[in-house]
Short mmCIF file of C-alpha atoms in Angstrom, two decimals:
data_model
loop_
_atom_site.label_atom_id
_atom_site.label_comp_id
_atom_site.label_asym_id
_atom_site.label_seq_id
_atom_site.Cartn_x
_atom_site.Cartn_y
_atom_site.Cartn_z
CA PHE A 1 20.34 -25.15 4.05
CA ILE A 2 18.62 -27.99 5.98
CA ASN A 3 20.70 -30.67 6.67
CA GLY A 4 23.89 -29.53 4.90
CA GLY A 5 22.21 -29.00 1.46
CA PHE A 6 19.39 -27.52 -0.84
CA ASP A 7 16.13 -28.68 -0.55
CA CYS A 8 15.78 -28.23 -4.92
CA VAL A 9 17.87 -28.26 -7.16
CA LEU A 10 16.20 -27.97 -11.11
CA GLY A 11 18.10 -27.24 -14.24
CA ASN A 12 19.33 -28.32 -17.82
CA PRO A 13 23.02 -28.53 -17.42
CA PRO A 14 24.72 -28.55 -21.00
CA TRP A 15 25.48 -31.36 -23.39
CA GLU A 16 28.82 -31.64 -24.14
CA ARG A 17 31.73 -34.24 -24.08
CA ILE A 18 35.20 -33.00 -23.03
CA LYS A 19 37.27 -34.75 -25.01
CA LEU A 20 37.92 -32.53 -27.78
CA GLN A 21 36.29 -33.77 -31.25
CA GLU A 22 38.22 -33.56 -34.05
CA ARG A 23 35.22 -33.65 -37.01
CA GLU A 24 33.58 -30.79 -34.71
CA PHE A 25 35.78 -28.64 -34.04
CA PHE A 26 37.99 -28.28 -37.97
CA SER A 27 34.53 -27.31 -39.71
CA ALA A 28 34.69 -24.50 -39.47
CA LEU A 29 38.34 -23.77 -39.07
CA ALA A 30 39.34 -26.25 -41.57
CA PRO A 31 36.47 -28.04 -43.22
CA GLU A 32 38.88 -30.51 -45.58
CA ILE A 33 40.37 -31.68 -42.13
CA ALA A 34 37.13 -32.02 -40.72
CA ASN A 35 35.83 -33.81 -43.98
CA ALA A 36 38.30 -36.51 -43.71
CA PRO A 37 37.20 -40.15 -45.37
CA ASN A 38 38.44 -41.78 -42.19
CA ALA A 39 40.57 -41.27 -38.45
CA SER A 40 43.63 -42.31 -39.72
CA LYS A 41 43.84 -39.70 -43.02
CA ARG A 42 42.14 -37.32 -40.41
CA LYS A 43 45.56 -37.63 -38.12
CA LYS A 44 47.65 -37.40 -40.66
CA MET A 45 46.47 -33.93 -42.17
CA ILE A 46 46.57 -32.62 -38.81
CA ALA A 47 50.00 -33.56 -37.74
CA GLU A 48 50.94 -31.95 -41.40
CA ILE A 49 48.82 -28.50 -40.25
CA LYS A 50 51.96 -27.12 -37.73
CA TYR A 51 54.04 -27.04 -41.45
CA ILE A 52 51.04 -26.01 -43.58
CA ASN A 53 49.04 -23.26 -41.80
CA PRO A 54 51.31 -22.16 -38.06
CA LYS A 55 48.83 -20.49 -36.42
CA LEU A 56 45.39 -22.79 -36.76
CA ASN A 57 48.08 -25.11 -35.58
CA LYS A 58 48.26 -23.04 -32.09
CA ILE A 59 44.90 -22.53 -31.93
CA TYR A 60 43.80 -26.24 -32.32
CA ILE A 61 46.70 -27.39 -29.57
CA ASN A 62 45.86 -24.80 -27.07
CA ALA A 63 41.96 -26.40 -27.32
CA LEU A 64 43.72 -29.91 -26.82
CA ARG A 65 45.37 -28.88 -23.78
CA GLU A 66 42.59 -27.55 -22.42
CA SER A 67 40.16 -30.01 -22.60
CA GLU A 68 43.03 -32.34 -21.91
CA CYS A 69 42.85 -30.36 -18.31
CA GLN A 70 39.85 -30.59 -18.13
CA SER A 71 39.50 -34.59 -18.27
CA LYS A 72 42.58 -34.81 -16.08
CA PHE A 73 40.60 -33.03 -12.89
CA VAL A 74 37.32 -34.28 -13.68
CA ARG A 75 38.89 -37.84 -13.85
CA ASP A 76 41.89 -37.63 -11.37
CA SER A 77 40.55 -34.98 -8.45
CA GLY A 78 38.32 -37.22 -6.78
CA LYS A 79 35.40 -35.00 -6.44
CA TYR A 80 34.10 -37.11 -9.51
CA PRO A 81 33.77 -40.71 -8.59
CA LEU A 82 30.97 -42.43 -10.16
CA THR A 83 31.05 -39.80 -13.04
CA GLY A 84 34.43 -39.10 -14.14
CA LYS A 85 34.92 -42.26 -16.35
CA GLY A 86 35.19 -43.39 -19.92
CA ASP A 87 33.93 -40.24 -22.43
CA ILE A 88 33.05 -37.53 -20.37
CA ASN A 89 30.17 -35.71 -20.62
CA THR A 90 29.17 -32.28 -18.95
CA TYR A 91 25.98 -33.46 -18.11
CA LEU A 92 26.94 -35.95 -16.31
CA VAL A 93 29.26 -34.78 -14.32
CA PHE A 94 26.99 -31.55 -13.45
CA ALA A 95 24.28 -34.94 -12.29
CA GLY A 96 26.66 -36.24 -9.69
CA ILE A 97 27.10 -32.20 -8.79
CA PHE A 98 22.86 -31.51 -8.52
CA ARG A 99 23.21 -34.68 -6.47
CA ASP A 100 25.30 -33.58 -3.90
CA ILE A 101 24.63 -31.02 -2.94
CA ILE A 102 21.04 -31.45 -2.11
CA ASN A 103 19.87 -31.83 1.78
CA GLU A 104 18.73 -35.24 2.65
CA THR A 105 15.24 -34.56 2.30
CA GLY A 106 15.85 -32.91 -0.99
CA ARG A 107 15.20 -33.14 -4.10
CA SER A 108 17.31 -32.70 -7.97
CA GLY A 109 15.29 -32.38 -10.35
CA MET A 110 17.33 -32.18 -14.18
CA VAL A 111 17.07 -32.26 -18.31
CA VAL A 112 19.40 -35.02 -19.82
CA PRO A 113 20.25 -37.37 -22.95
CA THR A 114 18.49 -40.91 -21.20
CA GLY A 115 21.75 -42.35 -21.63
CA ILE A 116 22.20 -41.77 -18.03
CA ALA A 117 20.09 -44.33 -17.59
CA THR A 118 21.10 -46.37 -20.10
CA ASP A 119 24.59 -45.54 -21.20
CA TYR A 120 27.72 -48.44 -20.54
CA THR A 121 29.87 -44.97 -19.68
CA THR A 122 27.02 -43.53 -16.77
CA LYS A 123 26.48 -47.43 -15.19
CA ASP A 124 28.26 -46.61 -12.22
CA PHE A 125 26.44 -43.64 -11.12
CA PHE A 126 22.79 -45.01 -12.54
CA GLN A 127 23.58 -48.31 -10.64
CA ASP A 128 25.05 -46.19 -7.65
CA LEU A 129 21.28 -44.12 -7.51
CA VAL A 130 19.49 -47.66 -7.83
CA GLU A 131 21.28 -49.81 -5.15
CA SER A 132 20.63 -46.15 -3.13
CA LYS A 133 16.19 -45.84 -3.85
CA SER A 134 17.86 -42.60 -5.02
CA VAL A 135 15.56 -42.22 -8.29
CA ALA A 136 12.12 -41.24 -7.80
CA SER A 137 10.95 -41.28 -11.25
CA LEU A 138 12.71 -40.76 -15.01
CA TYR A 139 10.23 -39.09 -18.11
CA ASP A 140 12.05 -39.72 -21.13
CA PHE A 141 11.20 -37.90 -24.00
CA ILE A 142 11.98 -38.23 -28.18
CA ASN A 143 12.46 -35.05 -29.92
CA SER A 144 10.16 -35.90 -32.47
CA LYS A 145 8.06 -32.42 -32.00
CA GLY A 146 11.13 -30.60 -31.76
CA ILE A 147 10.86 -29.42 -28.05
CA PHE A 148 14.51 -28.49 -28.54
CA PRO A 149 14.33 -26.41 -31.91
CA THR A 150 18.29 -27.05 -32.56
CA VAL A 151 18.73 -30.40 -31.53
CA HIS A 152 17.85 -33.56 -34.05
CA LYS A 153 14.28 -34.88 -33.81
CA SER A 154 15.43 -38.73 -33.34
CA TYR A 155 17.52 -37.70 -29.80
CA LYS A 156 16.29 -38.50 -26.47
CA PHE A 157 16.44 -36.73 -23.48
CA CYS A 158 14.27 -37.15 -20.34
CA LEU A 159 13.46 -35.80 -17.16
CA LEU A 160 15.26 -37.02 -14.12
CA THR A 161 14.66 -36.74 -10.56
CA MET A 162 17.00 -37.87 -8.08
CA THR A 163 16.00 -37.97 -3.90
CA GLY A 164 18.17 -37.18 -1.02
CA LYS A 165 19.68 -40.09 1.35
CA LYS A 166 16.33 -39.87 3.38
CA LEU A 167 14.29 -39.96 0.83
CA SER A 168 14.28 -44.09 -0.24
CA ILE A 169 12.34 -44.84 -3.20
CA ALA A 170 11.38 -48.57 -3.56
CA ASN A 171 9.79 -48.14 -6.81
CA THR A 172 10.81 -46.14 -9.29
CA GLU A 173 8.12 -44.60 -11.46
CA PHE A 174 9.39 -44.65 -14.93
CA LEU A 175 7.81 -43.37 -18.62
CA PHE A 176 8.93 -44.05 -22.07
CA PHE A 177 9.16 -42.52 -25.77
CA LEU A 178 7.15 -39.39 -24.84
CA GLU A 179 6.82 -36.84 -28.12
CA ASP A 180 5.18 -34.07 -26.07
CA ILE A 181 5.24 -32.14 -22.53
CA ASP A 182 0.67 -32.40 -22.03
CA GLU A 183 1.68 -36.44 -21.94
CA LEU A 184 3.05 -36.48 -18.96
CA GLN A 185 -0.53 -35.76 -17.21
CA GLU A 186 -1.55 -38.84 -18.44
CA LYS A 187 0.74 -41.37 -17.09
CA LYS A 188 -1.09 -44.36 -19.35
CA ASP A 189 1.81 -46.44 -19.60
CA SER A 190 4.15 -45.81 -17.02
CA PHE A 191 5.93 -48.64 -14.96
CA THR A 192 7.64 -49.64 -12.04
CA LEU A 193 10.74 -51.28 -11.24
CA ASP A 194 12.67 -51.61 -8.27
CA LYS A 195 16.28 -52.40 -6.90
CA GLU A 196 15.32 -56.32 -7.59
CA GLU A 197 13.64 -55.88 -10.76
CA PHE A 198 16.51 -53.93 -12.33
CA ALA A 199 18.74 -57.06 -10.88
CA LEU A 200 16.91 -59.13 -12.28
CA ILE A 201 17.29 -57.95 -15.94
CA ASN A 202 20.28 -56.05 -15.25
CA PRO A 203 22.41 -57.54 -13.28
CA ASN A 204 25.78 -56.92 -14.79
CA THR A 205 24.90 -52.42 -14.92
CA LYS A 206 22.20 -51.96 -13.54
CA THR A 207 20.85 -49.63 -15.99
CA CYS A 208 17.28 -49.31 -16.98
CA PRO A 209 15.49 -50.82 -19.73
CA ILE A 210 13.67 -49.49 -22.63
CA PHE A 211 10.13 -50.34 -21.89
CA ARG A 212 7.10 -48.62 -24.07
CA THR A 213 4.26 -49.78 -21.85
CA LYS A 214 3.12 -51.42 -18.69
CA LYS A 215 2.28 -54.50 -20.55
CA ASP A 216 5.88 -54.23 -22.27
CA ALA A 217 8.07 -54.41 -18.79
CA SER A 218 5.85 -57.00 -17.12
CA ILE A 219 6.14 -59.67 -20.31
CA VAL A 220 9.71 -59.02 -20.08
CA LYS A 221 10.45 -59.53 -16.16
CA LYS A 222 8.52 -62.59 -17.07
CA ILE A 223 10.72 -63.70 -19.55
CA TYR A 224 14.55 -62.79 -17.36
CA LYS A 225 12.96 -65.11 -14.32
CA ASN A 226 12.22 -67.54 -16.84
CA SER A 227 15.84 -67.77 -18.12
CA GLN A 228 19.51 -66.64 -17.37
CA VAL A 229 21.45 -63.92 -18.69
CA LEU A 230 24.11 -65.01 -21.56
CA ILE A 231 27.29 -63.84 -19.20
CA ASN A 232 26.36 -62.66 -15.80
CA ASP A 233 29.36 -61.19 -14.23
CA GLU A 234 27.75 -60.37 -11.02
CA GLU A 235 27.81 -64.16 -10.30
CA ASN A 236 31.04 -65.10 -12.60
CA SER A 237 28.46 -67.37 -14.50
CA ASN A 238 29.53 -67.81 -18.28
CA LEU A 239 27.13 -71.08 -19.19
CA TRP A 240 27.73 -70.89 -23.36
CA GLY A 241 31.33 -70.31 -22.60
CA ILE A 242 31.48 -67.62 -24.88
CA LYS A 243 34.27 -65.56 -25.48
CA TYR A 244 33.44 -61.97 -27.27
CA LEU A 245 36.07 -60.91 -29.57
CA ARG A 246 35.64 -57.68 -31.75
CA MET A 247 37.98 -58.30 -35.05
CA PHE A 248 38.51 -55.23 -36.83
CA ASP A 249 37.63 -51.37 -36.33
CA MET A 250 36.11 -49.96 -39.74
CA THR A 251 38.61 -47.29 -38.84
CA ASN A 252 41.50 -47.83 -36.59
CA ASP A 253 42.46 -50.95 -38.55
CA SER A 254 41.76 -49.23 -42.09
CA GLY A 255 45.59 -49.84 -42.49
CA LEU A 256 44.76 -53.55 -43.15
CA PHE A 257 42.75 -53.74 -45.63
CA LYS A 258 42.87 -54.12 -49.12
CA THR A 259 40.38 -53.86 -52.72
CA ASN A 260 40.35 -56.44 -54.85
CA ASN A 261 42.09 -53.60 -57.59
CA GLU A 262 44.75 -53.54 -55.10
CA LEU A 263 44.76 -57.11 -54.73
CA GLU A 264 44.47 -57.95 -57.96
CA LYS A 265 47.21 -55.29 -58.98
CA ASN A 266 50.04 -57.65 -56.53
CA ASP A 267 48.81 -60.39 -58.77
CA TYR A 268 46.54 -61.81 -56.64
CA GLU A 269 43.46 -64.43 -57.91
CA LEU A 270 40.40 -64.33 -56.64
CA ASN A 271 38.98 -67.81 -55.67
CA GLY A 272 35.85 -67.41 -54.07
CA ASN A 273 36.20 -64.48 -52.36
CA THR A 274 39.38 -65.08 -51.33
CA PHE A 275 41.91 -63.81 -53.01
CA GLU A 276 45.21 -66.02 -53.56
CA LYS A 277 48.89 -65.88 -54.17
CA ASN A 278 51.57 -68.91 -53.56
CA THR A 279 50.31 -69.31 -50.17
CA GLU A 280 48.87 -65.95 -49.07
CA LYS A 281 45.36 -65.63 -48.91
CA TYR A 282 43.14 -62.50 -48.83
CA LEU A 283 39.74 -62.55 -46.23
CA PRO A 284 36.82 -61.33 -47.33
CA LEU A 285 35.69 -59.07 -44.39
CA TYR A 286 32.12 -59.16 -43.81
CA GLU A 287 30.77 -56.08 -42.51
CA GLY A 288 27.20 -56.61 -40.82
CA LYS A 289 25.00 -55.54 -43.50
CA MET A 290 26.22 -58.55 -44.96
CA ILE A 291 24.22 -61.16 -42.81
CA TRP A 292 20.88 -61.94 -42.00
CA ILE A 293 19.18 -64.51 -39.65
CA TYR A 294 20.66 -67.98 -40.60
CA ASN A 295 21.34 -66.42 -43.80
CA HIS A 296 25.59 -65.61 -44.40
CA ARG A 297 24.70 -64.62 -48.11
CA ALA A 298 22.28 -62.15 -47.72
CA SER A 299 24.40 -59.27 -48.98
CA SER A 300 26.97 -58.02 -51.10
CA ILE A 301 29.26 -55.17 -51.25
CA ALA A 302 29.71 -52.39 -53.90
CA TYR A 303 33.11 -51.01 -53.16
CA GLN A 304 32.99 -47.54 -55.96
CA GLU A 305 36.78 -46.57 -55.93
CA GLY A 306 38.21 -43.92 -53.80
CA LEU A 307 39.85 -44.60 -50.28
CA VAL A 308 38.67 -47.26 -47.98
CA ALA A 309 35.85 -45.12 -46.33
CA GLY A 310 34.59 -44.22 -49.56
CA ARG A 311 31.30 -44.69 -51.08
CA HIS A 312 29.68 -48.08 -51.51
CA ASP A 313 26.18 -50.00 -52.10
CA THR A 314 24.40 -52.84 -50.50
CA ILE A 315 23.39 -55.48 -52.89
CA GLU A 316 20.47 -57.85 -51.73
CA SER A 317 21.33 -61.88 -52.90
CA LYS A 318 18.02 -62.69 -54.81
CA GLU A 319 16.16 -65.54 -53.79
CA GLU A 320 17.28 -66.93 -57.01
CA ASN A 321 21.15 -66.80 -55.89
CA LEU A 322 20.53 -68.38 -52.84
CA GLN A 323 18.45 -71.32 -53.98
CA ASN A 324 22.44 -72.07 -55.32
CA PRO A 325 24.45 -73.46 -52.87
CA ASN A 326 28.11 -72.47 -54.67
CA TYR A 327 26.72 -68.89 -54.61
CA ILE A 328 28.46 -66.67 -52.41
CA VAL A 329 28.94 -62.61 -51.29
CA MET A 330 31.97 -60.49 -52.39
CA PRO A 331 32.61 -58.03 -49.73
CA ARG A 332 34.26 -54.61 -49.97
CA LEU A 333 37.45 -55.22 -48.50
CA TRP A 334 40.12 -58.05 -47.94
CA VAL A 335 42.56 -58.49 -44.64
CA ASN A 336 45.50 -61.06 -44.77
CA SER A 337 43.96 -64.44 -43.18
CA LYS A 338 47.65 -63.94 -41.02
CA ASP A 339 45.88 -61.08 -39.09
CA VAL A 340 42.87 -63.08 -39.00
CA ILE A 341 44.30 -66.03 -37.51
CA SER A 342 47.15 -63.88 -35.09
CA GLN A 343 43.48 -62.52 -33.18
CA ILE A 344 41.63 -66.34 -33.07
CA ASN A 345 42.35 -70.03 -32.18
CA LYS A 346 43.59 -71.43 -35.15
CA ASP A 347 41.10 -74.81 -34.55
CA VAL A 348 38.02 -71.90 -35.15
CA SER A 349 36.65 -73.54 -38.39
CA TYR A 350 33.85 -70.79 -38.64
CA PHE A 351 32.26 -67.92 -36.90
CA PHE A 352 28.75 -66.75 -35.55
CA GLY A 353 28.14 -63.52 -35.10
CA PHE A 354 25.73 -60.61 -34.89
CA ARG A 355 24.66 -57.14 -36.19
CA GLY A 356 26.54 -54.60 -34.02
CA ILE A 357 24.00 -51.67 -35.88
CA ALA A 358 20.48 -51.63 -36.14
CA ASP A 359 18.45 -50.00 -38.94
CA SER A 360 14.79 -48.67 -37.52
CA GLY A 361 13.77 -49.42 -40.78
CA ASN A 362 14.97 -53.38 -40.28
CA ALA A 363 12.00 -56.06 -40.27
CA ARG A 364 14.10 -57.67 -37.33
CA THR A 365 16.48 -55.15 -33.96
CA ALA A 366 18.36 -59.43 -32.80
CA ILE A 367 20.17 -60.41 -36.29
CA PHE A 368 22.49 -62.91 -35.25
CA SER A 369 24.12 -65.95 -37.94
CA ILE A 370 26.60 -68.22 -38.70
CA LEU A 371 29.40 -67.67 -41.16
CA PRO A 372 32.52 -68.43 -43.33
CA PHE A 373 36.27 -68.27 -41.32
CA SER A 374 36.57 -65.06 -42.20
CA ALA A 375 37.35 -61.23 -41.57
CA CYS A 376 34.38 -59.27 -39.43
CA GLY A 377 34.51 -55.21 -39.39
CA ASN A 378 33.43 -53.63 -35.96
CA SER A 379 29.97 -54.05 -36.87
CA LEU A 380 29.57 -57.51 -36.95
CA PRO A 381 31.14 -58.72 -33.71
CA ILE A 382 31.88 -62.37 -32.61
CA LEU A 383 30.89 -65.47 -30.06
CA LEU A 384 33.47 -67.75 -29.99
CA ASN A 385 32.23 -71.42 -29.43
CA ASN A 386 33.94 -74.28 -30.02
CA ASN A 387 30.96 -76.91 -29.26
CA GLY A 388 29.17 -77.00 -32.40
CA ASN A 389 25.40 -78.41 -30.65
CA SER A 390 25.92 -74.98 -28.31
CA ILE A 391 26.29 -73.47 -31.43
CA ARG A 392 23.38 -74.77 -32.76
CA LEU A 393 21.35 -73.84 -29.46
CA LEU A 394 22.15 -70.09 -29.49
CA VAL A 395 21.61 -69.81 -33.04
CA ALA A 396 17.99 -71.04 -32.52
CA ASN A 397 17.47 -69.21 -29.58
CA THR A 398 18.98 -65.47 -31.00
CA SER A 399 17.27 -65.76 -33.65
CA THR A 400 13.65 -65.80 -32.30
CA PHE A 401 10.68 -63.33 -32.06
CA ILE A 402 10.99 -63.40 -28.31
CA PHE A 403 14.60 -62.53 -28.12
CA ASP A 404 14.03 -60.15 -30.76
CA TYR A 405 11.33 -58.81 -28.70
CA VAL A 406 13.42 -58.34 -25.39
CA LEU A 407 16.76 -56.84 -27.20
CA ARG A 408 14.14 -54.25 -28.21
CA ASN A 409 13.37 -53.18 -24.67
CA LYS A 410 17.32 -53.14 -23.94
CA ALA A 411 18.70 -50.95 -26.75
CA GLY A 412 18.70 -47.30 -26.10
CA GLY A 413 20.09 -46.51 -29.79
CA ASN A 414 21.03 -47.79 -32.65
CA ASN A 415 24.50 -50.21 -31.21
CA ILE A 416 23.71 -53.58 -30.16
CA ASN A 417 26.85 -53.40 -27.72
CA PHE A 418 28.51 -56.05 -26.09
CA TYR A 419 27.15 -55.64 -22.24
CA ILE A 420 24.04 -55.33 -24.26
CA VAL A 421 24.28 -59.02 -25.45
CA LYS A 422 25.40 -59.89 -21.94
CA GLN A 423 22.56 -59.19 -20.31
CA LEU A 424 19.81 -60.67 -22.84
CA PRO A 425 17.83 -63.80 -21.62
CA ILE A 426 18.89 -67.39 -22.73
CA ILE A 427 17.59 -70.30 -21.98
CA PRO A 428 19.76 -72.02 -20.11
CA PRO A 429 21.70 -75.21 -20.88
CA ASP A 430 20.25 -77.68 -18.01
CA GLN A 431 16.81 -76.28 -19.26
CA TYR A 432 16.81 -78.57 -22.36
CA GLU A 433 15.54 -81.65 -21.73
CA GLU A 434 16.81 -84.91 -24.98
CA ASN A 435 13.91 -84.50 -27.01
CA ILE A 436 13.00 -80.66 -27.17
CA ILE A 437 17.36 -81.16 -28.44
CA GLU A 438 16.74 -83.30 -30.55
CA TYR A 439 13.60 -81.32 -31.98
CA ILE A 440 15.96 -77.93 -32.35
CA LEU A 441 19.23 -79.40 -33.65
CA PRO A 442 18.47 -80.11 -37.20
CA ARG A 443 16.16 -77.46 -38.04
CA VAL A 444 18.92 -75.29 -37.18
CA LEU A 445 21.28 -76.58 -39.26
CA GLU A 446 18.57 -77.01 -42.07
CA LEU A 447 18.03 -73.37 -42.17
CA THR A 448 21.58 -72.16 -41.97
CA TYR A 449 23.91 -74.72 -43.93
CA THR A 450 22.21 -73.96 -47.27
CA ALA A 451 26.26 -72.97 -49.28
CA TYR A 452 29.11 -75.20 -49.50
CA ASP A 453 31.33 -72.28 -47.88
CA LEU A 454 29.11 -73.57 -44.36
CA LYS A 455 30.75 -76.98 -44.84
CA PRO A 456 33.17 -76.93 -41.90
CA PHE A 457 30.45 -75.89 -39.41
CA ALA A 458 28.14 -79.12 -41.10
CA GLU A 459 31.07 -80.91 -40.76
CA ASP A 460 31.08 -79.93 -36.55
CA CYS A 461 27.53 -80.52 -36.39
CA GLY A 462 28.13 -84.47 -37.65
CA TYR A 463 26.56 -84.17 -41.09
CA TYR A 464 28.12 -85.03 -44.34
CA GLY A 465 25.97 -84.35 -46.69
CA GLU A 466 25.07 -82.31 -49.55
CA PRO A 467 23.73 -78.19 -48.84
CA PHE A 468 19.95 -78.09 -47.86
CA GLU A 469 18.10 -76.15 -50.62
CA TRP A 470 16.76 -72.11 -50.02
CA ASP A 471 13.42 -73.12 -50.24
CA GLU A 472 10.90 -69.86 -48.80
CA ASN A 473 8.09 -71.65 -47.83
CA ARG A 474 10.20 -74.42 -46.07
CA ARG A 475 12.02 -72.14 -43.97
CA LEU A 476 8.81 -70.09 -42.75
CA GLU A 477 8.16 -73.64 -41.46
CA LEU A 478 11.44 -74.62 -39.93
CA THR A 479 11.49 -70.90 -38.00
CA THR A 480 8.07 -71.20 -37.10
CA ASP A 481 8.86 -74.30 -34.96
CA LEU A 482 11.38 -72.77 -33.56
CA ASP A 483 9.47 -69.68 -32.58
CA ALA A 484 6.53 -71.73 -31.11
CA ILE A 485 8.78 -73.87 -29.15
CA TYR A 486 11.30 -71.16 -27.45
CA ALA A 487 7.61 -69.50 -26.87
CA HIS A 488 6.90 -72.72 -24.51
CA LEU A 489 10.16 -72.97 -23.53
CA TYR A 490 10.04 -69.16 -22.42
CA LYS A 491 6.98 -70.06 -20.23
CA ILE A 492 5.31 -67.30 -22.52
CA THR A 493 1.36 -68.11 -22.97
CA LYS A 494 -0.47 -67.86 -26.01
CA ASP A 495 -1.45 -64.42 -25.63
CA GLU A 496 1.07 -62.92 -24.12
CA LEU A 497 3.00 -64.40 -27.76
CA SER A 498 0.37 -63.10 -30.31
CA TYR A 499 1.13 -59.18 -28.49
CA ILE A 500 5.12 -59.95 -28.92
CA LEU A 501 4.25 -60.64 -32.82
CA GLU A 502 2.13 -57.36 -32.71
CA THR A 503 5.86 -55.48 -32.13
CA PHE A 504 6.83 -56.29 -35.44
CA PRO A 505 4.80 -54.18 -37.22
CA ILE A 506 7.41 -54.07 -40.59
CA VAL A 507 6.73 -58.01 -40.91
CA LYS A 508 3.42 -58.13 -40.26
CA LYS A 509 2.59 -55.27 -43.08
CA ARG A 510 5.10 -57.35 -45.52
CA ASP A 511 2.94 -60.73 -44.90
CA ILE A 512 -0.45 -58.49 -45.39
CA GLU A 513 1.55 -57.39 -48.97
CA LYS A 514 2.16 -60.71 -49.36
CA TYR A 515 -0.15 -62.76 -48.54
CA GLY A 516 -3.20 -60.62 -47.27
CA GLY A 517 -2.58 -61.26 -44.30
CA TYR A 518 -0.35 -61.42 -40.89
CA ARG A 519 1.01 -65.49 -42.17
CA THR A 520 3.66 -65.76 -39.81
CA LYS A 521 2.06 -65.13 -36.57
CA LYS A 522 -0.84 -67.07 -37.52
CA LEU A 523 1.65 -69.93 -37.76
CA ILE A 524 3.50 -69.71 -34.87
CA LEU A 525 0.85 -69.35 -33.00
CA GLU A 526 -1.23 -72.98 -35.03
CA LYS A 527 2.31 -74.43 -34.08
CA TYR A 528 2.90 -73.00 -30.31
CA ASN A 529 -0.84 -75.30 -29.73
CA GLU A 530 0.60 -78.27 -31.46
CA LEU A 531 3.66 -78.39 -29.92
CA LYS A 532 1.94 -78.17 -26.31
CA ASP A 533 0.18 -81.39 -27.07
CA LYS A 534 3.45 -82.94 -28.98
CA PHE A 535 5.01 -82.35 -25.93
CA LYS A 536 3.86 -83.07 -22.59
CA ASN A 537 6.63 -81.79 -20.73
CA LEU A 538 6.42 -78.36 -21.77
#
């Protein structure tokens, strides 16, 4: 020991959640419980095993007690103030121990999930590392080549090196998306971030953004310098007056959901996609997969009979459907309107929501849209704001390729949680000149109001005419206009914009298949030049 600790500590601690995982626990002992269609059904089956199988019930009670005792000790003993929070994982507890037992000039290196630097539940620990300049390096791997044979190939882990109190690291070195140990020798895409840059990009959590290249890091830092985050908790700043709403949980609230067969048996009649009987209504339950950018009618869900969490198919709306302003999408489930109203301001007549789950097979990641007043599942969180013009500016901003590009560099997994959205770069209200607003608002209205079920939104925007025609070429022209104007607002150069558009391979592939070239990119860059001459104040 020197200065009260080890010179070096190395290890690969266990990656296990302390909380008992019911599905995992019963997978071998009682598969029928593990395979229950939802949590409420599983809990009911677990409650019944004391009558059906007392021996299994005793094993379960003992395992539950053990995990609860471990969890209580980690949370309440005071030994783990930064790591004994949230859904506790043993790797995080060990990370805290590794850090504590090195001396002031020592180092500790460990193999842990990359979530230690990116997840919300680990933010207190990582934020303290950043504040104390104790992170020497973080090298992130994806297990695609099976470095860990028994771990799923999509899993991400990292080599994290922490330092003692006297080894202050001004600039932490990062590498992401490595697949092989040999890639560490080249370090061609390594980049550094200092304490101030963490605060710039993730002011609320100080967690780590995930950049594939040094160029990505440079461009994203520039974007943040020319904008503000949606909500800055550190400064108590919420310039757009946003209120977050996660309306219904698909598992915990499943008792509130009804199928069409259930409602029809109780004499409810379907009117559009709403069930009605006398004065009572059941509203459609929208899910994230039902919306797309500027399109609240992207997909219906065909429910296959069975339990609430049973099988279902997503049916994408065809162009001829979308050209019909009376066309509506159908959900698989419905919720009583009283349960919806109980959660929101009654003055709200439409919602602004986003897909809470990213699909790697999708062309885009940031998928925000206006949608009718309805029930919304947890895969479609809502951002409440009662100002029609503000909402239109937010829709325009969040639907751009630049905004999407930043989100892709911020999301460590498939879940687009609100703590991520809060820290995304938004052009603040005071950066919009009047002529810019006049350019943006009518385009958002035309892109959004294509069906009668969004009439309340149109009227909130001061428009009382018929829905706008769904024309693919016209819509591409309008979105091109908006992508170009926001590139200027973010102060992105043409070369940087060109690079950003190249990071959307699926959009590029589809354009090449349909048009023989990357048409979307070509049109945006052309419009970028045109707007530079049109708006002298850009």
